[in-house]
Amino acid sequence: MSKRQKKKKSATKSRRHTAKRNFKDTVFRMLFKEPERLLELYNAINCTHYTNPDDLTITTLENAIYMSMKNDVSCVVDMRLNLYEHQSSVNPNIPLRDLHYVSDTFLQFHTDKDIYSSHRIPLPNPKFIVFYNGREQQPARLDMRLSDSYIHRDAEPQLELIVTQININPGYNDEFLQACPILREYSAYVDKVRRYQREMTLTDAVNKAVDECIDEGILADFLKKNKAVVKNMSIYEYDEELHIKTMMDIGREEGREEGRQEGRQEGRREGEILAYYNMGLSIENISSKMMLPVKEIENILNSINNT
């Protein structure tokens, strides 16, 4: 069996294992769905000093129409809307995803108002943030623009959306993390899991990281209260993260082997489609994730399967 076949077999086995899991939430969402913690995060991002959680309105979409998935966390304070996403992988389509999220969120502000009225409907000022803690090297901060995806580059795009990616890995944005102890401690917990993964199984790494964090006072109360749930969530999250990375690597390799004329970019796109397909996603969900027509997804998968 070739090296590539062994890798694919292992990834397929991981997919079967992952598919049995029922944990749809994440540790990040679980942490920041609490108003007190979310207000702390809001203050750190906006350099504000709100102290009353009642000043905050949570607007997280529990089941956004787009991609049939949740956005991570969003809230409004003083008519300022903050949408927060957490990513362990680099995703240049975050501005497009946030465009869908903010559109759905804005609906909440005019459901009882007539948008054809001569009176202007007030909307909260939006701000889009992605907290990144993946393994791939990224700058401390990075602005991603919706216009970067446009086929034609205009000097002044008529529709723009800017997402600021903040690297929360240890050694990045330390001053910002000091202003939000919960996020800093979450980053420390993730770092422990990642480091221990290098020398032991994922389950053992998560168990050791959780117990060590409790002993060191890192997210201690949260972990004591939710120990079993957090362990299960973490095992799912990092198992899925490794699985996606493996599937992407396989897909890119197979895309390159096809020798398509579009070169590396085309190979990456086909690799991503194949990865999602092997994870068990429907063609419709892949179409939503990739922002490609269903027919194009079908043609690409047929082309791969027939080679």
PDB file of C-alpha atoms in Angstrom:
ATOM      1  CA  MET A   1       0.000   0.000   0.000  1.00  0.00           C
ATOM      2  CA  SER A   2       1.383   3.385  -0.988  1.00  0.00           C
ATOM      3  CA  LYS A   3       1.994   6.191   1.474  1.00  0.00           C
ATOM      4  CA  ARG A   4      -0.907   8.171   0.014  1.00  0.00           C
ATOM      5  CA  GLN A   5      -3.267   5.181   0.268  1.00  0.00           C
ATOM      6  CA  LYS A   6      -2.316   4.609   3.903  1.00  0.00           C
ATOM      7  CA  LYS A   7      -2.911   8.280   4.653  1.00  0.00           C
ATOM      8  CA  LYS A   8      -6.299   8.218   2.953  1.00  0.00           C
ATOM      9  CA  LYS A   9      -7.298   5.011   4.769  1.00  0.00           C
ATOM     10  CA  SER A  10      -6.385   6.598   8.095  1.00  0.00           C
ATOM     11  CA  ALA A  11      -8.355   9.737   7.249  1.00  0.00           C
ATOM     12  CA  THR A  12     -11.388   7.690   6.197  1.00  0.00           C
ATOM     13  CA  LYS A  13     -11.235   5.803   9.488  1.00  0.00           C
ATOM     14  CA  SER A  14     -11.064   9.146  11.304  1.00  0.00           C
ATOM     15  CA  ARG A  15     -14.116  10.358   9.377  1.00  0.00           C
ATOM     16  CA  ARG A  16     -16.131   7.339  10.476  1.00  0.00           C
ATOM     17  CA  HIS A  17     -14.998   7.931  14.048  1.00  0.00           C
ATOM     18  CA  THR A  18     -15.779  11.647  13.939  1.00  0.00           C
ATOM     19  CA  ALA A  19     -19.222  11.167  12.390  1.00  0.00           C
ATOM     20  CA  LYS A  20     -20.431   9.404  15.561  1.00  0.00           C
ATOM     21  CA  ARG A  21     -19.915  12.483  17.712  1.00  0.00           C
ATOM     22  CA  ASN A  22     -22.849  14.627  18.740  1.00  0.00           C
ATOM     23  CA  PHE A  23     -21.111  17.668  20.197  1.00  0.00           C
ATOM     24  CA  LYS A  24     -22.146  20.600  18.000  1.00  0.00           C
ATOM     25  CA  ASP A  25     -20.907  23.375  20.267  1.00  0.00           C
ATOM     26  CA  THR A  26     -17.344  24.467  20.968  1.00  0.00           C
ATOM     27  CA  VAL A  27     -15.455  25.424  24.100  1.00  0.00           C
ATOM     28  CA  PHE A  28     -15.106  28.987  22.768  1.00  0.00           C
ATOM     29  CA  ARG A  29     -18.864  29.371  22.295  1.00  0.00           C
ATOM     30  CA  MET A  30     -19.548  27.763  25.638  1.00  0.00           C
ATOM     31  CA  LEU A  31     -17.218  30.206  27.377  1.00  0.00           C
ATOM     32  CA  PHE A  32     -18.532  33.357  25.779  1.00  0.00           C
ATOM     33  CA  LYS A  33     -22.236  32.655  25.719  1.00  0.00           C
ATOM     34  CA  GLU A  34     -22.205  33.922  29.310  1.00  0.00           C
ATOM     35  CA  PRO A  35     -22.939  37.708  29.316  1.00  0.00           C
ATOM     36  CA  GLU A  36     -20.275  38.553  31.907  1.00  0.00           C
ATOM     37  CA  ARG A  37     -17.488  36.919  29.890  1.00  0.00           C
ATOM     38  CA  LEU A  38     -18.800  38.290  26.613  1.00  0.00           C
ATOM     39  CA  LEU A  39     -18.869  41.800  28.057  1.00  0.00           C
ATOM     40  CA  GLU A  40     -15.243  41.376  29.144  1.00  0.00           C
ATOM     41  CA  LEU A  41     -14.339  40.378  25.597  1.00  0.00           C
ATOM     42  CA  TYR A  42     -16.320  43.297  24.161  1.00  0.00           C
ATOM     43  CA  ASN A  43     -14.506  45.747  26.447  1.00  0.00           C
ATOM     44  CA  ALA A  44     -11.102  44.366  25.454  1.00  0.00           C
ATOM     45  CA  ILE A  45     -11.889  44.675  21.735  1.00  0.00           C
ATOM     46  CA  ASN A  46     -13.409  48.150  21.926  1.00  0.00           C
ATOM     47  CA  CYS A  47     -11.326  49.650  24.758  1.00  0.00           C
ATOM     48  CA  THR A  48     -14.504  50.318  26.720  1.00  0.00           C
ATOM     49  CA  HIS A  49     -15.330  49.849  30.395  1.00  0.00           C
ATOM     50  CA  TYR A  50     -18.893  48.572  30.621  1.00  0.00           C
ATOM     51  CA  THR A  51     -19.576  46.753  33.890  1.00  0.00           C
ATOM     52  CA  ASN A  52     -23.281  45.867  33.700  1.00  0.00           C
ATOM     53  CA  PRO A  53     -24.019  42.713  31.656  1.00  0.00           C
ATOM     54  CA  ASP A  54     -27.547  44.062  31.191  1.00  0.00           C
ATOM     55  CA  ASP A  55     -26.057  46.663  28.832  1.00  0.00           C
ATOM     56  CA  LEU A  56     -25.305  43.801  26.445  1.00  0.00           C
ATOM     57  CA  THR A  57     -27.768  42.077  24.126  1.00  0.00           C
ATOM     58  CA  ILE A  58     -26.681  38.703  22.763  1.00  0.00           C
ATOM     59  CA  THR A  59     -27.554  38.363  19.076  1.00  0.00           C
ATOM     60  CA  THR A  60     -25.843  35.062  18.305  1.00  0.00           C
ATOM     61  CA  LEU A  61     -27.619  33.208  15.511  1.00  0.00           C
ATOM     62  CA  GLU A  62     -28.400  29.791  16.908  1.00  0.00           C
ATOM     63  CA  ASN A  63     -29.152  28.339  13.496  1.00  0.00           C
ATOM     64  CA  ALA A  64     -28.204  30.714  10.701  1.00  0.00           C
ATOM     65  CA  ILE A  65     -29.872  29.992   7.372  1.00  0.00           C
ATOM     66  CA  TYR A  66     -26.525  30.237   5.650  1.00  0.00           C
ATOM     67  CA  MET A  67     -24.812  26.824   5.693  1.00  0.00           C
ATOM     68  CA  SER A  68     -27.320  25.636   8.350  1.00  0.00           C
ATOM     69  CA  MET A  69     -24.783  26.465  11.028  1.00  0.00           C
ATOM     70  CA  LYS A  70     -24.280  28.689  14.020  1.00  0.00           C
ATOM     71  CA  ASN A  71     -22.132  31.745  14.049  1.00  0.00           C
ATOM     72  CA  ASP A  72     -19.920  31.765  17.110  1.00  0.00           C
ATOM     73  CA  VAL A  73     -20.849  34.794  19.207  1.00  0.00           C
ATOM     74  CA  SER A  74     -22.381  38.200  18.508  1.00  0.00           C
ATOM     75  CA  CYS A  75     -23.718  40.969  20.713  1.00  0.00           C
ATOM     76  CA  VAL A  76     -24.896  44.570  20.726  1.00  0.00           C
ATOM     77  CA  VAL A  77     -23.798  47.203  23.217  1.00  0.00           C
ATOM     78  CA  ASP A  78     -24.932  50.811  22.798  1.00  0.00           C
ATOM     79  CA  MET A  79     -26.084  50.066  19.231  1.00  0.00           C
ATOM     80  CA  ARG A  80     -22.685  48.671  18.269  1.00  0.00           C
ATOM     81  CA  LEU A  81     -22.840  45.145  16.880  1.00  0.00           C
ATOM     82  CA  ASN A  82     -19.810  42.892  17.324  1.00  0.00           C
ATOM     83  CA  LEU A  83     -19.659  39.547  15.500  1.00  0.00           C
ATOM     84  CA  TYR A  84     -16.962  37.216  16.805  1.00  0.00           C
ATOM     85  CA  GLU A  85     -15.768  34.054  15.118  1.00  0.00           C
ATOM     86  CA  HIS A  86     -13.160  31.586  16.324  1.00  0.00           C
ATOM     87  CA  GLN A  87     -11.017  29.738  13.782  1.00  0.00           C
ATOM     88  CA  SER A  88      -8.261  27.150  14.100  1.00  0.00           C
ATOM     89  CA  SER A  89      -7.684  27.197  10.340  1.00  0.00           C
ATOM     90  CA  VAL A  90      -7.110  30.044   7.908  1.00  0.00           C
ATOM     91  CA  ASN A  91     -10.324  30.864   6.051  1.00  0.00           C
ATOM     92  CA  PRO A  92     -10.292  33.662   3.449  1.00  0.00           C
ATOM     93  CA  ASN A  93     -14.086  33.343   3.098  1.00  0.00           C
ATOM     94  CA  ILE A  94     -14.805  34.719   6.563  1.00  0.00           C
ATOM     95  CA  PRO A  95     -15.899  38.131   5.127  1.00  0.00           C
ATOM     96  CA  LEU A  96     -18.447  36.349   2.949  1.00  0.00           C
ATOM     97  CA  ARG A  97     -19.701  34.298   5.881  1.00  0.00           C
ATOM     98  CA  ASP A  98     -20.006  37.423   8.015  1.00  0.00           C
ATOM     99  CA  LEU A  99     -21.935  39.135   5.235  1.00  0.00           C
ATOM    100  CA  HIS A 100     -24.592  36.431   5.603  1.00  0.00           C
ATOM    101  CA  TYR A 101     -24.469  36.597   9.390  1.00  0.00           C
ATOM    102  CA  VAL A 102     -24.826  40.372   9.605  1.00  0.00           C
ATOM    103  CA  SER A 103     -27.654  40.339   7.075  1.00  0.00           C
ATOM    104  CA  ASP A 104     -29.574  37.820   9.181  1.00  0.00           C
ATOM    105  CA  THR A 105     -28.776  39.771  12.347  1.00  0.00           C
ATOM    106  CA  PHE A 106     -29.958  43.068  10.860  1.00  0.00           C
ATOM    107  CA  LEU A 107     -33.305  41.399  10.159  1.00  0.00           C
ATOM    108  CA  GLN A 108     -33.841  41.323  13.902  1.00  0.00           C
ATOM    109  CA  PHE A 109     -33.756  45.119  13.986  1.00  0.00           C
ATOM    110  CA  HIS A 110     -36.506  45.764  11.471  1.00  0.00           C
ATOM    111  CA  THR A 111     -38.872  42.800  11.665  1.00  0.00           C
ATOM    112  CA  ASP A 112     -41.661  45.149  12.828  1.00  0.00           C
ATOM    113  CA  LYS A 113     -40.679  48.052  10.554  1.00  0.00           C
ATOM    114  CA  ASP A 114     -41.478  48.841   6.951  1.00  0.00           C
ATOM    115  CA  ILE A 115     -38.272  48.980   4.897  1.00  0.00           C
ATOM    116  CA  TYR A 116     -40.216  50.792   2.159  1.00  0.00           C
ATOM    117  CA  SER A 117     -41.092  53.590   4.547  1.00  0.00           C
ATOM    118  CA  SER A 118     -39.772  57.124   4.063  1.00  0.00           C
ATOM    119  CA  HIS A 119     -38.271  56.920   7.558  1.00  0.00           C
ATOM    120  CA  ARG A 120     -34.743  55.608   7.901  1.00  0.00           C
ATOM    121  CA  ILE A 121     -34.406  52.428   9.973  1.00  0.00           C
ATOM    122  CA  PRO A 122     -31.560  52.775  12.500  1.00  0.00           C
ATOM    123  CA  LEU A 123     -29.029  49.937  12.535  1.00  0.00           C
ATOM    124  CA  PRO A 124     -26.158  49.184  14.922  1.00  0.00           C
ATOM    125  CA  ASN A 125     -22.602  49.788  13.713  1.00  0.00           C
ATOM    126  CA  PRO A 126     -21.072  46.370  12.930  1.00  0.00           C
ATOM    127  CA  LYS A 127     -17.571  45.188  13.757  1.00  0.00           C
ATOM    128  CA  PHE A 128     -16.225  41.813  12.609  1.00  0.00           C
ATOM    129  CA  ILE A 129     -13.519  39.944  14.518  1.00  0.00           C
ATOM    130  CA  VAL A 130     -11.967  36.504  14.036  1.00  0.00           C
ATOM    131  CA  PHE A 131      -9.912  35.003  16.847  1.00  0.00           C
ATOM    132  CA  TYR A 132      -7.323  32.726  15.264  1.00  0.00           C
ATOM    133  CA  ASN A 133      -5.348  30.086  17.161  1.00  0.00           C
ATOM    134  CA  GLY A 134      -4.404  27.588  14.452  1.00  0.00           C
ATOM    135  CA  ARG A 135      -1.074  25.943  13.765  1.00  0.00           C
ATOM    136  CA  GLU A 136      -0.403  27.774  10.511  1.00  0.00           C
ATOM    137  CA  GLN A 137       1.832  30.832  10.829  1.00  0.00           C
ATOM    138  CA  GLN A 138      -0.200  34.056  10.764  1.00  0.00           C
ATOM    139  CA  PRO A 139       0.550  37.710  11.605  1.00  0.00           C
ATOM    140  CA  ALA A 140      -0.562  39.262  14.876  1.00  0.00           C
ATOM    141  CA  ARG A 141      -3.387  41.049  13.072  1.00  0.00           C
ATOM    142  CA  LEU A 142      -4.745  40.814   9.573  1.00  0.00           C
ATOM    143  CA  ASP A 143      -7.586  42.615   7.804  1.00  0.00           C
ATOM    144  CA  MET A 144      -9.533  40.455   5.372  1.00  0.00           C
ATOM    145  CA  ARG A 145     -11.815  42.218   2.900  1.00  0.00           C
ATOM    146  CA  LEU A 146     -14.859  41.012   1.045  1.00  0.00           C
ATOM    147  CA  SER A 147     -13.575  42.877  -2.011  1.00  0.00           C
ATOM    148  CA  ASP A 148     -10.516  40.584  -2.098  1.00  0.00           C
ATOM    149  CA  SER A 149     -12.871  37.942  -3.515  1.00  0.00           C
ATOM    150  CA  TYR A 150     -14.245  40.127  -6.289  1.00  0.00           C
ATOM    151  CA  ILE A 151     -13.325  39.114  -9.827  1.00  0.00           C
ATOM    152  CA  HIS A 152     -12.941  42.752 -10.852  1.00  0.00           C
ATOM    153  CA  ARG A 153     -10.972  45.016  -8.535  1.00  0.00           C
ATOM    154  CA  ASP A 154     -12.531  48.473  -8.257  1.00  0.00           C
ATOM    155  CA  ALA A 155     -10.747  51.377  -6.601  1.00  0.00           C
ATOM    156  CA  GLU A 156     -13.769  51.957  -4.357  1.00  0.00           C
ATOM    157  CA  PRO A 157     -15.929  48.810  -4.045  1.00  0.00           C
ATOM    158  CA  GLN A 158     -19.629  49.543  -3.683  1.00  0.00           C
ATOM    159  CA  LEU A 159     -19.934  46.768  -1.115  1.00  0.00           C
ATOM    160  CA  GLU A 160     -17.160  46.200   1.397  1.00  0.00           C
ATOM    161  CA  LEU A 161     -16.880  44.233   4.627  1.00  0.00           C
ATOM    162  CA  ILE A 162     -13.673  44.105   6.658  1.00  0.00           C
ATOM    163  CA  VAL A 163     -12.917  41.346   9.146  1.00  0.00           C
ATOM    164  CA  THR A 164     -10.009  41.749  11.540  1.00  0.00           C
ATOM    165  CA  GLN A 165      -8.242  38.484  12.330  1.00  0.00           C
ATOM    166  CA  ILE A 166      -6.542  38.553  15.743  1.00  0.00           C
ATOM    167  CA  ASN A 167      -3.941  35.893  16.455  1.00  0.00           C
ATOM    168  CA  ILE A 168      -4.467  34.667  20.032  1.00  0.00           C
ATOM    169  CA  ASN A 169      -1.684  32.102  20.053  1.00  0.00           C
ATOM    170  CA  PRO A 170       0.889  32.618  22.851  1.00  0.00           C
ATOM    171  CA  GLY A 171       3.387  35.320  21.927  1.00  0.00           C
ATOM    172  CA  TYR A 172       0.911  37.356  19.876  1.00  0.00           C
ATOM    173  CA  ASN A 173      -1.183  40.327  21.020  1.00  0.00           C
ATOM    174  CA  ASP A 174      -0.158  39.886  24.653  1.00  0.00           C
ATOM    175  CA  GLU A 175      -1.384  43.357  25.636  1.00  0.00           C
ATOM    176  CA  PHE A 176      -4.826  42.664  24.204  1.00  0.00           C
ATOM    177  CA  LEU A 177      -5.004  39.257  25.918  1.00  0.00           C
ATOM    178  CA  GLN A 178      -4.085  40.864  29.237  1.00  0.00           C
ATOM    179  CA  ALA A 179      -7.229  42.973  28.871  1.00  0.00           C
ATOM    180  CA  CYS A 180      -9.336  39.818  28.506  1.00  0.00           C
ATOM    181  CA  PRO A 181      -8.156  37.209  31.042  1.00  0.00           C
ATOM    182  CA  ILE A 182     -10.765  34.638  29.964  1.00  0.00           C
ATOM    183  CA  LEU A 183      -9.547  34.712  26.349  1.00  0.00           C
ATOM    184  CA  ARG A 184      -5.919  34.597  27.540  1.00  0.00           C
ATOM    185  CA  GLU A 185      -6.657  31.541  29.673  1.00  0.00           C
ATOM    186  CA  TYR A 186      -8.535  29.874  26.836  1.00  0.00           C
ATOM    187  CA  SER A 187      -5.489  30.423  24.625  1.00  0.00           C
ATOM    188  CA  ALA A 188      -3.267  28.873  27.312  1.00  0.00           C
ATOM    189  CA  TYR A 189      -5.552  25.829  27.551  1.00  0.00           C
ATOM    190  CA  VAL A 190      -5.495  25.279  23.776  1.00  0.00           C
ATOM    191  CA  ASP A 191      -1.713  25.626  23.749  1.00  0.00           C
ATOM    192  CA  LYS A 192      -1.386  22.932  26.418  1.00  0.00           C
ATOM    193  CA  VAL A 193      -3.571  20.506  24.446  1.00  0.00           C
ATOM    194  CA  ARG A 194      -1.525  21.118  21.294  1.00  0.00           C
ATOM    195  CA  ARG A 195       1.815  20.630  23.057  1.00  0.00           C
ATOM    196  CA  TYR A 196       0.762  17.427  24.792  1.00  0.00           C
ATOM    197  CA  GLN A 197      -0.639  16.052  21.535  1.00  0.00           C
ATOM    198  CA  ARG A 198       2.934  15.768  20.267  1.00  0.00           C
ATOM    199  CA  GLU A 199       3.815  13.170  22.876  1.00  0.00           C
ATOM    200  CA  MET A 200       0.578  11.330  23.733  1.00  0.00           C
ATOM    201  CA  THR A 201      -2.865  10.448  22.421  1.00  0.00           C
ATOM    202  CA  LEU A 202      -5.417  13.224  21.947  1.00  0.00           C
ATOM    203  CA  THR A 203      -7.577  11.919  24.803  1.00  0.00           C
ATOM    204  CA  ASP A 204      -4.619  11.834  27.187  1.00  0.00           C
ATOM    205  CA  ALA A 205      -3.514  15.289  26.014  1.00  0.00           C
ATOM    206  CA  VAL A 206      -6.945  16.784  26.729  1.00  0.00           C
ATOM    207  CA  ASN A 207      -7.198  15.066  30.115  1.00  0.00           C
ATOM    208  CA  LYS A 208      -3.757  16.282  31.146  1.00  0.00           C
ATOM    209  CA  ALA A 209      -4.397  19.837  29.897  1.00  0.00           C
ATOM    210  CA  VAL A 210      -7.731  20.079  31.753  1.00  0.00           C
ATOM    211  CA  ASP A 211      -6.317  18.747  35.033  1.00  0.00           C
ATOM    212  CA  GLU A 212      -3.218  20.929  34.781  1.00  0.00           C
ATOM    213  CA  CYS A 213      -5.259  24.062  34.047  1.00  0.00           C
ATOM    214  CA  ILE A 214      -7.437  23.440  37.088  1.00  0.00           C
ATOM    215  CA  ASP A 215      -4.333  23.017  39.266  1.00  0.00           C
ATOM    216  CA  GLU A 216      -2.820  26.239  37.857  1.00  0.00           C
ATOM    217  CA  GLY A 217      -5.999  28.306  38.121  1.00  0.00           C
ATOM    218  CA  ILE A 218      -6.510  28.552  34.353  1.00  0.00           C
ATOM    219  CA  LEU A 219     -10.252  28.562  33.601  1.00  0.00           C
ATOM    220  CA  ALA A 220     -10.405  26.643  36.866  1.00  0.00           C
ATOM    221  CA  ASP A 221     -14.035  27.323  37.880  1.00  0.00           C
ATOM    222  CA  PHE A 222     -15.291  26.808  34.328  1.00  0.00           C
ATOM    223  CA  LEU A 223     -13.389  23.545  33.915  1.00  0.00           C
ATOM    224  CA  LYS A 224     -14.421  22.183  37.318  1.00  0.00           C
ATOM    225  CA  LYS A 225     -18.067  22.888  36.561  1.00  0.00           C
ATOM    226  CA  ASN A 226     -17.999  21.557  32.988  1.00  0.00           C
ATOM    227  CA  LYS A 227     -15.119  19.092  33.088  1.00  0.00           C
ATOM    228  CA  ALA A 228     -16.705  16.156  31.263  1.00  0.00           C
ATOM    229  CA  VAL A 229     -18.403  18.297  28.615  1.00  0.00           C
ATOM    230  CA  VAL A 230     -15.258  20.324  27.912  1.00  0.00           C
ATOM    231  CA  LYS A 231     -13.173  17.169  27.548  1.00  0.00           C
ATOM    232  CA  ASN A 232     -15.608  15.702  25.049  1.00  0.00           C
ATOM    233  CA  MET A 233     -15.870  18.965  23.137  1.00  0.00           C
ATOM    234  CA  SER A 234     -12.099  19.353  23.014  1.00  0.00           C
ATOM    235  CA  ILE A 235     -11.496  15.815  21.802  1.00  0.00           C
ATOM    236  CA  TYR A 236     -14.048  16.383  19.061  1.00  0.00           C
ATOM    237  CA  GLU A 237     -12.615  19.805  18.102  1.00  0.00           C
ATOM    238  CA  TYR A 238      -8.981  18.741  17.837  1.00  0.00           C
ATOM    239  CA  ASP A 239      -9.780  15.380  16.300  1.00  0.00           C
ATOM    240  CA  GLU A 240     -11.810  17.215  13.647  1.00  0.00           C
ATOM    241  CA  GLU A 241      -9.046  19.792  13.185  1.00  0.00           C
ATOM    242  CA  LEU A 242      -6.478  17.047  12.548  1.00  0.00           C
ATOM    243  CA  HIS A 243      -8.905  15.184  10.312  1.00  0.00           C
ATOM    244  CA  ILE A 244      -9.641  18.249   8.168  1.00  0.00           C
ATOM    245  CA  LYS A 245      -5.931  18.984   7.824  1.00  0.00           C
ATOM    246  CA  THR A 246      -5.287  15.389   6.751  1.00  0.00           C
ATOM    247  CA  MET A 247      -8.124  15.436   4.240  1.00  0.00           C
ATOM    248  CA  MET A 248      -6.971  18.778   2.839  1.00  0.00           C
ATOM    249  CA  ASP A 249      -3.462  17.384   2.388  1.00  0.00           C
ATOM    250  CA  ILE A 250      -4.847  14.342   0.580  1.00  0.00           C
ATOM    251  CA  GLY A 251      -7.076  16.490  -1.579  1.00  0.00           C
ATOM    252  CA  ARG A 252      -4.249  18.821  -2.547  1.00  0.00           C
ATOM    253  CA  GLU A 253      -2.060  15.835  -3.389  1.00  0.00           C
ATOM    254  CA  GLU A 254      -4.759  14.288  -5.560  1.00  0.00           C
ATOM    255  CA  GLY A 255      -5.470  17.654  -7.149  1.00  0.00           C
ATOM    256  CA  ARG A 256      -1.814  18.006  -8.075  1.00  0.00           C
ATOM    257  CA  GLU A 257      -1.721  14.477  -9.463  1.00  0.00           C
ATOM    258  CA  GLU A 258      -4.561  15.376 -11.804  1.00  0.00           C
ATOM    259  CA  GLY A 259      -2.244  17.979 -13.317  1.00  0.00           C
ATOM    260  CA  ARG A 260      -5.027  20.414 -13.961  1.00  0.00           C
ATOM    261  CA  GLN A 261      -4.184  23.413 -16.105  1.00  0.00           C
ATOM    262  CA  GLU A 262      -5.310  25.868 -13.439  1.00  0.00           C
ATOM    263  CA  GLY A 263      -2.322  24.797 -11.301  1.00  0.00           C
ATOM    264  CA  ARG A 264      -1.965  25.030  -7.542  1.00  0.00           C
ATOM    265  CA  GLN A 265      -5.019  27.207  -6.897  1.00  0.00           C
ATOM    266  CA  GLU A 266      -7.289  24.797  -8.743  1.00  0.00           C
ATOM    267  CA  GLY A 267      -5.678  21.867  -6.946  1.00  0.00           C
ATOM    268  CA  ARG A 268      -6.353  23.475  -3.558  1.00  0.00           C
ATOM    269  CA  ARG A 269      -9.972  24.134  -4.468  1.00  0.00           C
ATOM    270  CA  GLU A 270     -10.567  20.571  -5.626  1.00  0.00           C
ATOM    271  CA  GLY A 271      -8.733  19.276  -2.578  1.00  0.00           C
ATOM    272  CA  GLU A 272     -11.018  21.283  -0.286  1.00  0.00           C
ATOM    273  CA  ILE A 273     -14.132  20.021  -2.084  1.00  0.00           C
ATOM    274  CA  LEU A 274     -12.903  16.427  -1.829  1.00  0.00           C
ATOM    275  CA  ALA A 275     -12.111  16.891   1.856  1.00  0.00           C
ATOM    276  CA  TYR A 276     -15.595  18.151   2.667  1.00  0.00           C
ATOM    277  CA  TYR A 277     -17.144  15.364   0.582  1.00  0.00           C
ATOM    278  CA  ASN A 278     -15.103  12.699   2.381  1.00  0.00           C
ATOM    279  CA  MET A 279     -16.214  14.205   5.700  1.00  0.00           C
ATOM    280  CA  GLY A 280     -19.790  13.336   4.728  1.00  0.00           C
ATOM    281  CA  LEU A 281     -21.081  16.804   3.813  1.00  0.00           C
ATOM    282  CA  SER A 282     -23.797  16.963   1.185  1.00  0.00           C
ATOM    283  CA  ILE A 283     -23.102  18.589  -2.172  1.00  0.00           C
ATOM    284  CA  GLU A 284     -25.516  21.371  -1.191  1.00  0.00           C
ATOM    285  CA  ASN A 285     -23.554  22.105   2.007  1.00  0.00           C
ATOM    286  CA  ILE A 286     -20.270  22.029   0.094  1.00  0.00           C
ATOM    287  CA  SER A 287     -21.789  24.447  -2.400  1.00  0.00           C
ATOM    288  CA  SER A 288     -22.695  26.818   0.450  1.00  0.00           C
ATOM    289  CA  LYS A 289     -19.290  26.550   2.090  1.00  0.00           C
ATOM    290  CA  MET A 290     -17.355  27.040  -1.142  1.00  0.00           C
ATOM    291  CA  MET A 291     -19.724  29.572  -2.670  1.00  0.00           C
ATOM    292  CA  LEU A 292     -19.820  27.525  -5.895  1.00  0.00           C
ATOM    293  CA  PRO A 293     -22.817  26.277  -7.891  1.00  0.00           C
ATOM    294  CA  VAL A 294     -24.050  22.792  -7.046  1.00  0.00           C
ATOM    295  CA  LYS A 295     -23.511  21.725 -10.662  1.00  0.00           C
ATOM    296  CA  GLU A 296     -19.858  22.774 -10.540  1.00  0.00           C
ATOM    297  CA  ILE A 297     -19.325  20.792  -7.324  1.00  0.00           C
ATOM    298  CA  GLU A 298     -20.921  17.748  -8.960  1.00  0.00           C
ATOM    299  CA  ASN A 299     -18.740  18.090 -12.063  1.00  0.00           C
ATOM    300  CA  ILE A 300     -15.545  18.360 -10.017  1.00  0.00           C
ATOM    301  CA  LEU A 301     -16.410  15.308  -7.899  1.00  0.00           C
ATOM    302  CA  ASN A 302     -17.358  13.320 -10.994  1.00  0.00           C
ATOM    303  CA  SER A 303     -14.100  14.296 -12.636  1.00  0.00           C
ATOM    304  CA  ILE A 304     -12.104  13.140  -9.582  1.00  0.00           C
ATOM    305  CA  ASN A 305     -14.061   9.888  -9.252  1.00  0.00           C
ATOM    306  CA  ASN A 306     -13.623   9.015 -12.943  1.00  0.00           C
ATOM    307  CA  THR A 307      -9.839   9.336 -12.910  1.00  0.00           C
TER     308      THR A 307
END
